[in-house]
Amino acid sequence: VERLVRDEAARVVAVTEDKNDLTRYQIFLSDFPRRDILGLSVGQRRIYISYELGRLALRNARHRWLLRQTIAHEIAHEIAGHAKTNVSFNSATVGRGVTSRDLGLPSNLRFQHYSPEKELQADLEGMKYWEKLNWDCRIWIRILEEFQRQSYSGDIFHPTDQRLKQATRVCPVEPGKKE
């Protein structure tokens, strides 16, 4: 699992402005208590990826693409410098965001969320990486559509509907289909 995750991350980094700095990246596997957390970037090129997602990606292509989407999104956060301060002390949780318990952290710590705008920016950049890798952006769209089919709306910082609208807007229409 670790090798697969590192190899996929290396493929993505190879098409970014960090292509000569792969060794700066530290990719860790995590058993997040909250199962819908697939990845997390914490700054200084440190990224945590769900062990369960990696395990499933070894077994089937659908999860491999979800892993690739997650990795591209988290790498985009790192390159954009979104992670300035990710943990703050004694802060209340806002809305339906990620809590310390969700991450397996002590209860007096809280993950400092990226704004929805930064989350959407990370998706856009991630899709650009996919384009450079010649990966079909319609797969990105299908992943988000599947989230909706499963009634997974994301959270207030990762709204599936907004992410899907943006991806549909920037990804070319499938050949032979009308908009």
mmCIF file with all atom_site columns, C-alpha atoms in Angstrom:
data_model
loop_
_atom_site.group_PDB
_atom_site.id
_atom_site.type_symbol
_atom_site.label_atom_id
_atom_site.label_alt_id
_atom_site.label_comp_id
_atom_site.label_asym_id
_atom_site.label_entity_id
_atom_site.label_seq_id
_atom_site.pdbx_PDB_ins_code
_atom_site.Cartn_x
_atom_site.Cartn_y
_atom_site.Cartn_z
_atom_site.occupancy
_atom_site.B_iso_or_equiv
_atom_site.pdbx_formal_charge
_atom_site.auth_seq_id
_atom_site.auth_comp_id
_atom_site.auth_asym_id
_atom_site.auth_atom_id
_atom_site.pdbx_PDB_model_num
ATOM 1   C CA . VAL A 1 1   ? 0.000   0.000  0.000   1.00 0.00 ? 1   VAL A CA 1
ATOM 2   C CA . GLU A 1 2   ? 2.768   2.410  0.952   1.00 0.00 ? 2   GLU A CA 1
ATOM 3   C CA . ARG A 1 3   ? 4.626   1.808  -2.307  1.00 0.00 ? 3   ARG A CA 1
ATOM 4   C CA . LEU A 1 4   ? 1.478   2.338  -4.392  1.00 0.00 ? 4   LEU A CA 1
ATOM 5   C CA . VAL A 1 5   ? 0.695   5.629  -2.648  1.00 0.00 ? 5   VAL A CA 1
ATOM 6   C CA . ARG A 1 6   ? 4.267   6.878  -2.972  1.00 0.00 ? 6   ARG A CA 1
ATOM 7   C CA . ASP A 1 7   ? 4.444   5.845  -6.648  1.00 0.00 ? 7   ASP A CA 1
ATOM 8   C CA . GLU A 1 8   ? 1.178   7.614  -7.470  1.00 0.00 ? 8   GLU A CA 1
ATOM 9   C CA . ALA A 1 9   ? 2.333   10.728 -5.614  1.00 0.00 ? 9   ALA A CA 1
ATOM 10  C CA . ALA A 1 10  ? 5.628   10.659 -7.533  1.00 0.00 ? 10  ALA A CA 1
ATOM 11  C CA . ARG A 1 11  ? 3.717   10.533 -10.833 1.00 0.00 ? 11  ARG A CA 1
ATOM 12  C CA . VAL A 1 12  ? 1.737   13.629 -9.895  1.00 0.00 ? 12  VAL A CA 1
ATOM 13  C CA . VAL A 1 13  ? 4.689   15.568 -8.482  1.00 0.00 ? 13  VAL A CA 1
ATOM 14  C CA . ALA A 1 14  ? 6.612   14.835 -11.717 1.00 0.00 ? 14  ALA A CA 1
ATOM 15  C CA . VAL A 1 15  ? 4.260   17.150 -13.668 1.00 0.00 ? 15  VAL A CA 1
ATOM 16  C CA . THR A 1 16  ? 4.259   20.011 -11.160 1.00 0.00 ? 16  THR A CA 1
ATOM 17  C CA . GLU A 1 17  ? 6.616   22.884 -10.453 1.00 0.00 ? 17  GLU A CA 1
ATOM 18  C CA . ASP A 1 18  ? 8.022   20.643 -7.683  1.00 0.00 ? 18  ASP A CA 1
ATOM 19  C CA . LYS A 1 19  ? 9.162   18.008 -10.207 1.00 0.00 ? 19  LYS A CA 1
ATOM 20  C CA . ASN A 1 20  ? 12.784  18.400 -9.113  1.00 0.00 ? 20  ASN A CA 1
ATOM 21  C CA . ASP A 1 21  ? 11.904  18.339 -5.421  1.00 0.00 ? 21  ASP A CA 1
ATOM 22  C CA . LEU A 1 22  ? 10.164  14.997 -4.946  1.00 0.00 ? 22  LEU A CA 1
ATOM 23  C CA . THR A 1 23  ? 12.427  14.228 -1.984  1.00 0.00 ? 23  THR A CA 1
ATOM 24  C CA . ARG A 1 24  ? 10.870  17.162 -0.090  1.00 0.00 ? 24  ARG A CA 1
ATOM 25  C CA . TYR A 1 25  ? 7.557   15.275 0.030   1.00 0.00 ? 25  TYR A CA 1
ATOM 26  C CA . GLN A 1 26  ? 6.687   13.052 2.944   1.00 0.00 ? 26  GLN A CA 1
ATOM 27  C CA . ILE A 1 27  ? 3.672   10.877 2.265   1.00 0.00 ? 27  ILE A CA 1
ATOM 28  C CA . PHE A 1 28  ? 2.217   9.073  5.265   1.00 0.00 ? 28  PHE A CA 1
ATOM 29  C CA . LEU A 1 29  ? -0.578  6.548  5.570   1.00 0.00 ? 29  LEU A CA 1
ATOM 30  C CA . SER A 1 30  ? -3.168  7.197  8.242   1.00 0.00 ? 30  SER A CA 1
ATOM 31  C CA . ASP A 1 31  ? -6.052  5.239  9.688   1.00 0.00 ? 31  ASP A CA 1
ATOM 32  C CA . PHE A 1 32  ? -8.368  8.237  10.061  1.00 0.00 ? 32  PHE A CA 1
ATOM 33  C CA . PRO A 1 33  ? -11.205 7.478  12.492  1.00 0.00 ? 33  PRO A CA 1
ATOM 34  C CA . ARG A 1 34  ? -13.646 9.305  10.185  1.00 0.00 ? 34  ARG A CA 1
ATOM 35  C CA . ARG A 1 35  ? -13.839 7.164  7.046   1.00 0.00 ? 35  ARG A CA 1
ATOM 36  C CA . ASP A 1 36  ? -14.689 9.942  4.582   1.00 0.00 ? 36  ASP A CA 1
ATOM 37  C CA . ILE A 1 37  ? -11.363 11.686 5.200   1.00 0.00 ? 37  ILE A CA 1
ATOM 38  C CA . LEU A 1 38  ? -9.237  10.519 2.298   1.00 0.00 ? 38  LEU A CA 1
ATOM 39  C CA . GLY A 1 39  ? -6.258  12.832 2.546   1.00 0.00 ? 39  GLY A CA 1
ATOM 40  C CA . LEU A 1 40  ? -4.815  15.743 4.435   1.00 0.00 ? 40  LEU A CA 1
ATOM 41  C CA . SER A 1 41  ? -1.972  18.140 3.716   1.00 0.00 ? 41  SER A CA 1
ATOM 42  C CA . VAL A 1 42  ? -0.336  19.799 6.711   1.00 0.00 ? 42  VAL A CA 1
ATOM 43  C CA . GLY A 1 43  ? 2.361   21.971 5.164   1.00 0.00 ? 43  GLY A CA 1
ATOM 44  C CA . GLN A 1 44  ? 6.059   21.563 4.481   1.00 0.00 ? 44  GLN A CA 1
ATOM 45  C CA . ARG A 1 45  ? 5.203   18.987 1.789   1.00 0.00 ? 45  ARG A CA 1
ATOM 46  C CA . ARG A 1 46  ? 3.732   16.544 4.349   1.00 0.00 ? 46  ARG A CA 1
ATOM 47  C CA . ILE A 1 47  ? 0.631   14.676 3.190   1.00 0.00 ? 47  ILE A CA 1
ATOM 48  C CA . TYR A 1 48  ? -1.445  12.026 4.941   1.00 0.00 ? 48  TYR A CA 1
ATOM 49  C CA . ILE A 1 49  ? -3.450  9.569  2.854   1.00 0.00 ? 49  ILE A CA 1
ATOM 50  C CA . SER A 1 50  ? -6.097  7.180  4.144   1.00 0.00 ? 50  SER A CA 1
ATOM 51  C CA . TYR A 1 51  ? -4.633  3.714  4.559   1.00 0.00 ? 51  TYR A CA 1
ATOM 52  C CA . GLU A 1 52  ? -8.028  2.224  3.714   1.00 0.00 ? 52  GLU A CA 1
ATOM 53  C CA . LEU A 1 53  ? -8.158  4.169  0.430   1.00 0.00 ? 53  LEU A CA 1
ATOM 54  C CA . GLY A 1 54  ? -4.677  2.911  -0.454  1.00 0.00 ? 54  GLY A CA 1
ATOM 55  C CA . ARG A 1 55  ? -5.648  -0.649 0.419   1.00 0.00 ? 55  ARG A CA 1
ATOM 56  C CA . LEU A 1 56  ? -8.754  -0.461 -1.755  1.00 0.00 ? 56  LEU A CA 1
ATOM 57  C CA . ALA A 1 57  ? -6.755  1.149  -4.588  1.00 0.00 ? 57  ALA A CA 1
ATOM 58  C CA . LEU A 1 58  ? -4.547  -1.938 -4.712  1.00 0.00 ? 58  LEU A CA 1
ATOM 59  C CA . ARG A 1 59  ? -7.627  -4.024 -5.472  1.00 0.00 ? 59  ARG A CA 1
ATOM 60  C CA . ASN A 1 60  ? -9.628  -2.023 -8.009  1.00 0.00 ? 60  ASN A CA 1
ATOM 61  C CA . ALA A 1 61  ? -9.307  0.726  -10.573 1.00 0.00 ? 61  ALA A CA 1
ATOM 62  C CA . ARG A 1 62  ? -12.204 2.811  -9.234  1.00 0.00 ? 62  ARG A CA 1
ATOM 63  C CA . HIS A 1 63  ? -10.416 3.319  -5.934  1.00 0.00 ? 63  HIS A CA 1
ATOM 64  C CA . ARG A 1 64  ? -7.093  3.829  -7.699  1.00 0.00 ? 64  ARG A CA 1
ATOM 65  C CA . TRP A 1 65  ? -8.614  6.813  -9.508  1.00 0.00 ? 65  TRP A CA 1
ATOM 66  C CA . LEU A 1 66  ? -10.032 8.131  -6.233  1.00 0.00 ? 66  LEU A CA 1
ATOM 67  C CA . LEU A 1 67  ? -6.548  7.794  -4.735  1.00 0.00 ? 67  LEU A CA 1
ATOM 68  C CA . ARG A 1 68  ? -5.079  9.716  -7.680  1.00 0.00 ? 68  ARG A CA 1
ATOM 69  C CA . GLN A 1 69  ? -7.687  12.450 -7.273  1.00 0.00 ? 69  GLN A CA 1
ATOM 70  C CA . THR A 1 70  ? -6.959  12.716 -3.556  1.00 0.00 ? 70  THR A CA 1
ATOM 71  C CA . ILE A 1 71  ? -3.196  12.833 -4.073  1.00 0.00 ? 71  ILE A CA 1
ATOM 72  C CA . ALA A 1 72  ? -3.436  15.472 -6.822  1.00 0.00 ? 72  ALA A CA 1
ATOM 73  C CA . HIS A 1 73  ? -5.732  17.596 -4.636  1.00 0.00 ? 73  HIS A CA 1
ATOM 74  C CA . GLU A 1 74  ? -3.416  17.400 -1.595  1.00 0.00 ? 74  GLU A CA 1
ATOM 75  C CA . ILE A 1 75  ? -0.288  18.113 -3.641  1.00 0.00 ? 75  ILE A CA 1
ATOM 76  C CA . ALA A 1 76  ? -2.055  21.169 -5.074  1.00 0.00 ? 76  ALA A CA 1
ATOM 77  C CA . HIS A 1 77  ? -2.683  22.428 -1.520  1.00 0.00 ? 77  HIS A CA 1
ATOM 78  C CA . GLU A 1 78  ? 1.014   22.026 -0.737  1.00 0.00 ? 78  GLU A CA 1
ATOM 79  C CA . ILE A 1 79  ? 2.272   23.775 -3.859  1.00 0.00 ? 79  ILE A CA 1
ATOM 80  C CA . ALA A 1 80  ? -0.200  26.636 -3.370  1.00 0.00 ? 80  ALA A CA 1
ATOM 81  C CA . GLY A 1 81  ? 1.046   27.091 0.196   1.00 0.00 ? 81  GLY A CA 1
ATOM 82  C CA . HIS A 1 82  ? -2.411  26.719 1.704   1.00 0.00 ? 82  HIS A CA 1
ATOM 83  C CA . ALA A 1 83  ? -1.089  25.075 4.864   1.00 0.00 ? 83  ALA A CA 1
ATOM 84  C CA . LYS A 1 84  ? 0.206   27.890 7.007   1.00 0.00 ? 84  LYS A CA 1
ATOM 85  C CA . THR A 1 85  ? -1.168  26.885 10.407  1.00 0.00 ? 85  THR A CA 1
ATOM 86  C CA . ASN A 1 86  ? -3.189  23.698 10.477  1.00 0.00 ? 86  ASN A CA 1
ATOM 87  C CA . VAL A 1 87  ? -3.588  22.995 14.167  1.00 0.00 ? 87  VAL A CA 1
ATOM 88  C CA . SER A 1 88  ? -4.772  25.463 16.761  1.00 0.00 ? 88  SER A CA 1
ATOM 89  C CA . PHE A 1 89  ? -5.373  24.987 20.460  1.00 0.00 ? 89  PHE A CA 1
ATOM 90  C CA . ASN A 1 90  ? -8.712  25.111 22.283  1.00 0.00 ? 90  ASN A CA 1
ATOM 91  C CA . SER A 1 91  ? -10.730 26.191 19.266  1.00 0.00 ? 91  SER A CA 1
ATOM 92  C CA . ALA A 1 92  ? -14.352 25.340 18.634  1.00 0.00 ? 92  ALA A CA 1
ATOM 93  C CA . THR A 1 93  ? -15.296 23.313 15.578  1.00 0.00 ? 93  THR A CA 1
ATOM 94  C CA . VAL A 1 94  ? -17.082 25.278 12.877  1.00 0.00 ? 94  VAL A CA 1
ATOM 95  C CA . GLY A 1 95  ? -20.021 23.689 11.032  1.00 0.00 ? 95  GLY A CA 1
ATOM 96  C CA . ARG A 1 96  ? -19.594 20.170 9.750   1.00 0.00 ? 96  ARG A CA 1
ATOM 97  C CA . GLY A 1 97  ? -15.838 20.403 9.352   1.00 0.00 ? 97  GLY A CA 1
ATOM 98  C CA . VAL A 1 98  ? -13.147 17.999 10.479  1.00 0.00 ? 98  VAL A CA 1
ATOM 99  C CA . THR A 1 99  ? -12.672 17.674 14.224  1.00 0.00 ? 99  THR A CA 1
ATOM 100 C CA . SER A 1 100 ? -9.676  16.487 16.207  1.00 0.00 ? 100 SER A CA 1
ATOM 101 C CA . ARG A 1 101 ? -11.538 13.243 16.944  1.00 0.00 ? 101 ARG A CA 1
ATOM 102 C CA . ASP A 1 102 ? -12.029 12.680 13.189  1.00 0.00 ? 102 ASP A CA 1
ATOM 103 C CA . LEU A 1 103 ? -8.258  12.823 12.716  1.00 0.00 ? 103 LEU A CA 1
ATOM 104 C CA . GLY A 1 104 ? -7.351  10.829 15.825  1.00 0.00 ? 104 GLY A CA 1
ATOM 105 C CA . LEU A 1 105 ? -5.870  13.881 17.585  1.00 0.00 ? 105 LEU A CA 1
ATOM 106 C CA . PRO A 1 106 ? -6.312  14.974 21.208  1.00 0.00 ? 106 PRO A CA 1
ATOM 107 C CA . SER A 1 107 ? -9.583  16.830 21.795  1.00 0.00 ? 107 SER A CA 1
ATOM 108 C CA . ASN A 1 108 ? -7.846  20.125 22.659  1.00 0.00 ? 108 ASN A CA 1
ATOM 109 C CA . LEU A 1 109 ? -6.521  20.384 19.083  1.00 0.00 ? 109 LEU A CA 1
ATOM 110 C CA . ARG A 1 110 ? -8.495  21.300 15.987  1.00 0.00 ? 110 ARG A CA 1
ATOM 111 C CA . PHE A 1 111 ? -7.635  21.109 12.341  1.00 0.00 ? 111 PHE A CA 1
ATOM 112 C CA . GLN A 1 112 ? -7.612  24.589 10.781  1.00 0.00 ? 112 GLN A CA 1
ATOM 113 C CA . HIS A 1 113 ? -9.651  24.187 7.611   1.00 0.00 ? 113 HIS A CA 1
ATOM 114 C CA . TYR A 1 114 ? -8.821  25.577 4.229   1.00 0.00 ? 114 TYR A CA 1
ATOM 115 C CA . SER A 1 115 ? -11.544 27.831 2.886   1.00 0.00 ? 115 SER A CA 1
ATOM 116 C CA . PRO A 1 116 ? -13.948 26.376 0.319   1.00 0.00 ? 116 PRO A CA 1
ATOM 117 C CA . GLU A 1 117 ? -12.238 28.659 -2.229  1.00 0.00 ? 117 GLU A CA 1
ATOM 118 C CA . LYS A 1 118 ? -8.871  27.045 -1.508  1.00 0.00 ? 118 LYS A CA 1
ATOM 119 C CA . GLU A 1 119 ? -10.463 23.601 -1.738  1.00 0.00 ? 119 GLU A CA 1
ATOM 120 C CA . LEU A 1 120 ? -11.872 24.459 -5.159  1.00 0.00 ? 120 LEU A CA 1
ATOM 121 C CA . GLN A 1 121 ? -8.504  25.890 -6.198  1.00 0.00 ? 121 GLN A CA 1
ATOM 122 C CA . ALA A 1 122 ? -6.823  22.611 -5.169  1.00 0.00 ? 122 ALA A CA 1
ATOM 123 C CA . ASP A 1 123 ? -9.309  20.719 -7.341  1.00 0.00 ? 123 ASP A CA 1
ATOM 124 C CA . LEU A 1 124 ? -8.562  22.973 -10.323 1.00 0.00 ? 124 LEU A CA 1
ATOM 125 C CA . GLU A 1 125 ? -4.831  22.547 -9.929  1.00 0.00 ? 125 GLU A CA 1
ATOM 126 C CA . GLY A 1 126 ? -5.233  18.813 -9.408  1.00 0.00 ? 126 GLY A CA 1
ATOM 127 C CA . MET A 1 127 ? -7.184  18.583 -12.642 1.00 0.00 ? 127 MET A CA 1
ATOM 128 C CA . LYS A 1 128 ? -4.361  20.445 -14.417 1.00 0.00 ? 128 LYS A CA 1
ATOM 129 C CA . TYR A 1 129 ? -1.924  17.823 -13.140 1.00 0.00 ? 129 TYR A CA 1
ATOM 130 C CA . TRP A 1 130 ? -4.234  15.121 -14.475 1.00 0.00 ? 130 TRP A CA 1
ATOM 131 C CA . GLU A 1 131 ? -4.261  16.837 -17.867 1.00 0.00 ? 131 GLU A CA 1
ATOM 132 C CA . LYS A 1 132 ? -0.451  16.852 -17.940 1.00 0.00 ? 132 LYS A CA 1
ATOM 133 C CA . LEU A 1 133 ? -0.529  13.132 -17.119 1.00 0.00 ? 133 LEU A CA 1
ATOM 134 C CA . ASN A 1 134 ? -3.073  12.518 -19.913 1.00 0.00 ? 134 ASN A CA 1
ATOM 135 C CA . TRP A 1 135 ? -5.590  11.249 -17.368 1.00 0.00 ? 135 TRP A CA 1
ATOM 136 C CA . ASP A 1 136 ? -9.217  11.720 -18.362 1.00 0.00 ? 136 ASP A CA 1
ATOM 137 C CA . CYS A 1 137 ? -10.798 14.558 -16.352 1.00 0.00 ? 137 CYS A CA 1
ATOM 138 C CA . ARG A 1 138 ? -14.204 12.932 -16.876 1.00 0.00 ? 138 ARG A CA 1
ATOM 139 C CA . ILE A 1 139 ? -13.059 10.308 -14.340 1.00 0.00 ? 139 ILE A CA 1
ATOM 140 C CA . TRP A 1 140 ? -12.690 13.164 -11.825 1.00 0.00 ? 140 TRP A CA 1
ATOM 141 C CA . ILE A 1 141 ? -16.274 14.178 -12.637 1.00 0.00 ? 141 ILE A CA 1
ATOM 142 C CA . ARG A 1 142 ? -17.555 10.605 -12.314 1.00 0.00 ? 142 ARG A CA 1
ATOM 143 C CA . ILE A 1 143 ? -15.973 10.335 -8.860  1.00 0.00 ? 143 ILE A CA 1
ATOM 144 C CA . LEU A 1 144 ? -17.878 13.415 -7.713  1.00 0.00 ? 144 LEU A CA 1
ATOM 145 C CA . GLU A 1 145 ? -21.076 12.179 -9.382  1.00 0.00 ? 145 GLU A CA 1
ATOM 146 C CA . GLU A 1 146 ? -20.693 8.914  -7.497  1.00 0.00 ? 146 GLU A CA 1
ATOM 147 C CA . PHE A 1 147 ? -20.385 10.872 -4.242  1.00 0.00 ? 147 PHE A CA 1
ATOM 148 C CA . GLN A 1 148 ? -23.727 12.504 -5.073  1.00 0.00 ? 148 GLN A CA 1
ATOM 149 C CA . ARG A 1 149 ? -25.341 9.156  -5.985  1.00 0.00 ? 149 ARG A CA 1
ATOM 150 C CA . GLN A 1 150 ? -24.280 7.902  -2.563  1.00 0.00 ? 150 GLN A CA 1
ATOM 151 C CA . SER A 1 151 ? -25.837 11.030 -1.005  1.00 0.00 ? 151 SER A CA 1
ATOM 152 C CA . TYR A 1 152 ? -22.429 12.221 0.127   1.00 0.00 ? 152 TYR A CA 1
ATOM 153 C CA . SER A 1 153 ? -22.547 16.003 0.040   1.00 0.00 ? 153 SER A CA 1
ATOM 154 C CA . GLY A 1 154 ? -19.065 16.476 1.483   1.00 0.00 ? 154 GLY A CA 1
ATOM 155 C CA . ASP A 1 155 ? -18.716 18.996 4.283   1.00 0.00 ? 155 ASP A CA 1
ATOM 156 C CA . ILE A 1 156 ? -18.924 22.770 4.448   1.00 0.00 ? 156 ILE A CA 1
ATOM 157 C CA . PHE A 1 157 ? -15.336 23.038 3.223   1.00 0.00 ? 157 PHE A CA 1
ATOM 158 C CA . HIS A 1 158 ? -15.577 20.324 0.530   1.00 0.00 ? 158 HIS A CA 1
ATOM 159 C CA . PRO A 1 159 ? -19.069 20.793 -0.953  1.00 0.00 ? 159 PRO A CA 1
ATOM 160 C CA . THR A 1 160 ? -19.546 18.034 -3.508  1.00 0.00 ? 160 THR A CA 1
ATOM 161 C CA . ASP A 1 161 ? -22.069 20.028 -5.543  1.00 0.00 ? 161 ASP A CA 1
ATOM 162 C CA . GLN A 1 162 ? -19.707 22.992 -5.999  1.00 0.00 ? 162 GLN A CA 1
ATOM 163 C CA . ARG A 1 163 ? -16.767 20.726 -6.748  1.00 0.00 ? 163 ARG A CA 1
ATOM 164 C CA . LEU A 1 164 ? -18.823 18.891 -9.376  1.00 0.00 ? 164 LEU A CA 1
ATOM 165 C CA . LYS A 1 165 ? -20.047 22.138 -10.984 1.00 0.00 ? 165 LYS A CA 1
ATOM 166 C CA . GLN A 1 166 ? -16.495 23.410 -11.254 1.00 0.00 ? 166 GLN A CA 1
ATOM 167 C CA . ALA A 1 167 ? -15.130 20.154 -12.657 1.00 0.00 ? 167 ALA A CA 1
ATOM 168 C CA . THR A 1 168 ? -17.938 19.968 -15.216 1.00 0.00 ? 168 THR A CA 1
ATOM 169 C CA . ARG A 1 169 ? -17.238 23.549 -16.271 1.00 0.00 ? 169 ARG A CA 1
ATOM 170 C CA . VAL A 1 170 ? -13.512 23.000 -16.881 1.00 0.00 ? 170 VAL A CA 1
ATOM 171 C CA . CYS A 1 171 ? -13.547 19.439 -18.253 1.00 0.00 ? 171 CYS A CA 1
ATOM 172 C CA . PRO A 1 172 ? -14.397 19.038 -21.943 1.00 0.00 ? 172 PRO A CA 1
ATOM 173 C CA . VAL A 1 173 ? -17.647 17.304 -22.797 1.00 0.00 ? 173 VAL A CA 1
ATOM 174 C CA . GLU A 1 174 ? -17.293 13.635 -23.660 1.00 0.00 ? 174 GLU A CA 1
ATOM 175 C CA . PRO A 1 175 ? -17.032 13.139 -27.437 1.00 0.00 ? 175 PRO A CA 1
ATOM 176 C CA . GLY A 1 176 ? -20.415 12.366 -28.974 1.00 0.00 ? 176 GLY A CA 1
ATOM 177 C CA . LYS A 1 177 ? -22.394 13.867 -26.072 1.00 0.00 ? 177 LYS A CA 1
ATOM 178 C CA . LYS A 1 178 ? -24.111 17.228 -25.879 1.00 0.00 ? 178 LYS A CA 1
ATOM 179 C CA . GLU A 1 179 ? -23.750 19.626 -22.968 1.00 0.00 ? 179 GLU A CA 1
#
